[in-house]
Amino acid sequence: MDRSFPVESGDVIVAGTDGLFDNLYNSELTAVVVQGIRPGLRPQVMAQKIAALARRRAQDKNRQTPFSAACQEAGYRYYGGKFGDITVVVSYITAFGSQAPLCLCE
């Protein structure tokens, strides 16, 4: 299944495995991106910062995470993060040529 969506110069795309999204809320991801864009962090450094935060959240037994919230909604008593693989890819969209960029995703 191919999907595409329009992007603009200046957009930031964050892709990751469930280990990322089980442990960080979208608002936390957004905060890291905003804090990293201002000083001009490279995408690789931004990805490393996001992965490190997700790893810290996975180890925190007392923090509410997306995974623990889903467990609680399903009727389980669970707090903290979820260990698993954490892979993060960050891409910065920049203008190139005269065509508007298009992100193609499978």
mmCIF file of C-alpha atoms in Angstrom:
data_model
loop_
_atom_site.group_PDB
_atom_site.id
_atom_site.type_symbol
_atom_site.label_atom_id
_atom_site.label_comp_id
_atom_site.label_asym_id
_atom_site.label_seq_id
_atom_site.Cartn_x
_atom_site.Cartn_y
_atom_site.Cartn_z
ATOM 1 C CA MET A 1 0.000 0.000 0.000
ATOM 2 C CA ASP A 2 1.590 3.246 -1.152
ATOM 3 C CA ARG A 3 0.707 6.494 0.552
ATOM 4 C CA SER A 4 1.850 9.993 -0.209
ATOM 5 C CA PHE A 5 1.263 13.313 1.430
ATOM 6 C CA PRO A 6 2.378 16.858 0.693
ATOM 7 C CA VAL A 7 5.234 18.331 2.672
ATOM 8 C CA GLU A 8 6.765 21.778 2.771
ATOM 9 C CA SER A 9 10.256 23.038 3.241
ATOM 10 C CA GLY A 10 10.856 23.253 6.980
ATOM 11 C CA ASP A 11 8.738 20.204 7.880
ATOM 12 C CA VAL A 12 10.253 17.577 10.138
ATOM 13 C CA ILE A 13 9.305 13.915 9.784
ATOM 14 C CA VAL A 14 9.838 11.586 12.751
ATOM 15 C CA ALA A 15 9.432 7.871 12.095
ATOM 16 C CA GLY A 16 9.976 5.147 14.633
ATOM 17 C CA THR A 17 9.206 1.691 15.891
ATOM 18 C CA ASP A 18 6.643 0.842 18.539
ATOM 19 C CA GLY A 19 9.373 1.238 21.172
ATOM 20 C CA LEU A 20 9.294 4.959 20.453
ATOM 21 C CA PHE A 21 5.530 5.432 20.365
ATOM 22 C CA ASP A 22 4.866 3.119 23.350
ATOM 23 C CA ASN A 23 7.021 5.363 25.526
ATOM 24 C CA LEU A 24 6.583 8.942 24.269
ATOM 25 C CA TYR A 25 3.475 11.003 23.712
ATOM 26 C CA ASN A 26 3.261 13.108 20.541
ATOM 27 C CA SER A 27 3.523 16.253 22.665
ATOM 28 C CA GLU A 28 6.845 15.027 24.090
ATOM 29 C CA LEU A 29 8.152 14.327 20.571
ATOM 30 C CA THR A 30 7.061 17.769 19.441
ATOM 31 C CA ALA A 31 8.850 19.398 22.375
ATOM 32 C CA VAL A 32 12.126 17.641 21.546
ATOM 33 C CA VAL A 33 11.840 18.607 17.872
ATOM 34 C CA VAL A 34 11.085 22.255 18.663
ATOM 35 C CA GLN A 35 13.965 22.435 21.151
ATOM 36 C CA GLY A 36 16.318 20.810 18.636
ATOM 37 C CA ILE A 37 15.364 22.884 15.603
ATOM 38 C CA ARG A 38 16.148 26.210 17.275
ATOM 39 C CA PRO A 39 19.858 25.495 17.826
ATOM 40 C CA GLY A 40 20.071 23.742 14.442
ATOM 41 C CA LEU A 41 20.632 20.122 15.485
ATOM 42 C CA ARG A 42 21.311 17.732 12.619
ATOM 43 C CA PRO A 43 18.620 15.076 12.001
ATOM 44 C CA GLN A 44 20.895 12.304 13.325
ATOM 45 C CA VAL A 45 21.476 14.150 16.605
ATOM 46 C CA MET A 46 17.747 14.863 16.903
ATOM 47 C CA ALA A 47 16.975 11.151 16.385
ATOM 48 C CA GLN A 48 19.517 10.210 19.062
ATOM 49 C CA LYS A 49 17.970 12.656 21.544
ATOM 50 C CA ILE A 50 14.477 11.309 20.874
ATOM 51 C CA ALA A 51 15.634 7.686 21.216
ATOM 52 C CA ALA A 52 17.457 8.475 24.472
ATOM 53 C CA LEU A 53 14.319 10.070 25.939
ATOM 54 C CA ALA A 54 12.199 7.078 24.875
ATOM 55 C CA ARG A 55 14.740 4.753 26.525
ATOM 56 C CA ARG A 56 14.583 6.771 29.772
ATOM 57 C CA ARG A 57 10.776 6.601 29.707
ATOM 58 C CA ALA A 58 10.899 2.835 29.123
ATOM 59 C CA GLN A 59 12.984 2.470 32.298
ATOM 60 C CA ASP A 60 10.767 4.720 34.431
ATOM 61 C CA LYS A 61 8.358 2.522 36.400
ATOM 62 C CA ASN A 62 6.345 5.464 37.736
ATOM 63 C CA ARG A 63 5.681 7.559 34.632
ATOM 64 C CA GLN A 64 2.492 7.464 32.624
ATOM 65 C CA THR A 65 3.275 6.487 29.018
ATOM 66 C CA PRO A 66 1.113 5.794 25.971
ATOM 67 C CA PHE A 67 1.602 2.062 26.625
ATOM 68 C CA SER A 68 0.616 2.258 30.298
ATOM 69 C CA ALA A 69 -2.403 4.430 29.411
ATOM 70 C CA ALA A 70 -3.558 1.821 26.888
ATOM 71 C CA CYS A 71 -3.119 -0.933 29.476
ATOM 72 C CA GLN A 72 -5.188 1.005 31.993
ATOM 73 C CA GLU A 73 -7.917 1.629 29.429
ATOM 74 C CA ALA A 74 -8.018 -2.137 28.866
ATOM 75 C CA GLY A 75 -8.495 -2.711 32.604
ATOM 76 C CA TYR A 76 -4.929 -3.584 33.659
ATOM 77 C CA ARG A 77 -2.941 -1.933 36.445
ATOM 78 C CA TYR A 78 0.271 -0.929 34.748
ATOM 79 C CA TYR A 79 2.547 2.069 35.122
ATOM 80 C CA GLY A 80 5.780 2.942 33.431
ATOM 81 C CA GLY A 81 7.282 2.414 30.056
ATOM 82 C CA LYS A 82 7.638 -0.664 27.915
ATOM 83 C CA PHE A 83 10.969 -2.181 26.995
ATOM 84 C CA GLY A 84 11.477 -3.069 23.379
ATOM 85 C CA ASP A 85 13.349 -1.970 20.327
ATOM 86 C CA ILE A 86 13.551 1.786 19.910
ATOM 87 C CA THR A 87 14.406 2.976 16.423
ATOM 88 C CA VAL A 88 14.039 6.607 15.357
ATOM 89 C CA VAL A 89 14.555 8.263 11.969
ATOM 90 C CA VAL A 90 14.339 12.039 11.615
ATOM 91 C CA SER A 91 14.161 13.783 8.251
ATOM 92 C CA TYR A 92 14.187 17.496 7.502
ATOM 93 C CA ILE A 93 12.310 18.589 4.399
ATOM 94 C CA THR A 94 14.133 21.206 2.352
ATOM 95 C CA ALA A 95 13.247 22.830 -0.956
ATOM 96 C CA PHE A 96 14.992 21.407 -4.012
ATOM 97 C CA GLY A 97 14.329 22.524 -7.554
ATOM 98 C CA SER A 98 10.989 23.930 -8.656
ATOM 99 C CA GLN A 99 8.723 21.008 -7.694
ATOM 100 C CA ALA A 100 6.976 20.863 -4.345
ATOM 101 C CA PRO A 101 8.334 17.988 -2.230
ATOM 102 C CA LEU A 102 6.185 14.899 -1.759
ATOM 103 C CA CYS A 103 6.804 12.263 0.880
ATOM 104 C CA LEU A 104 6.179 8.746 -0.448
ATOM 105 C CA CYS A 105 5.543 6.134 2.207
ATOM 106 C CA GLU A 106 4.881 2.425 1.918
#
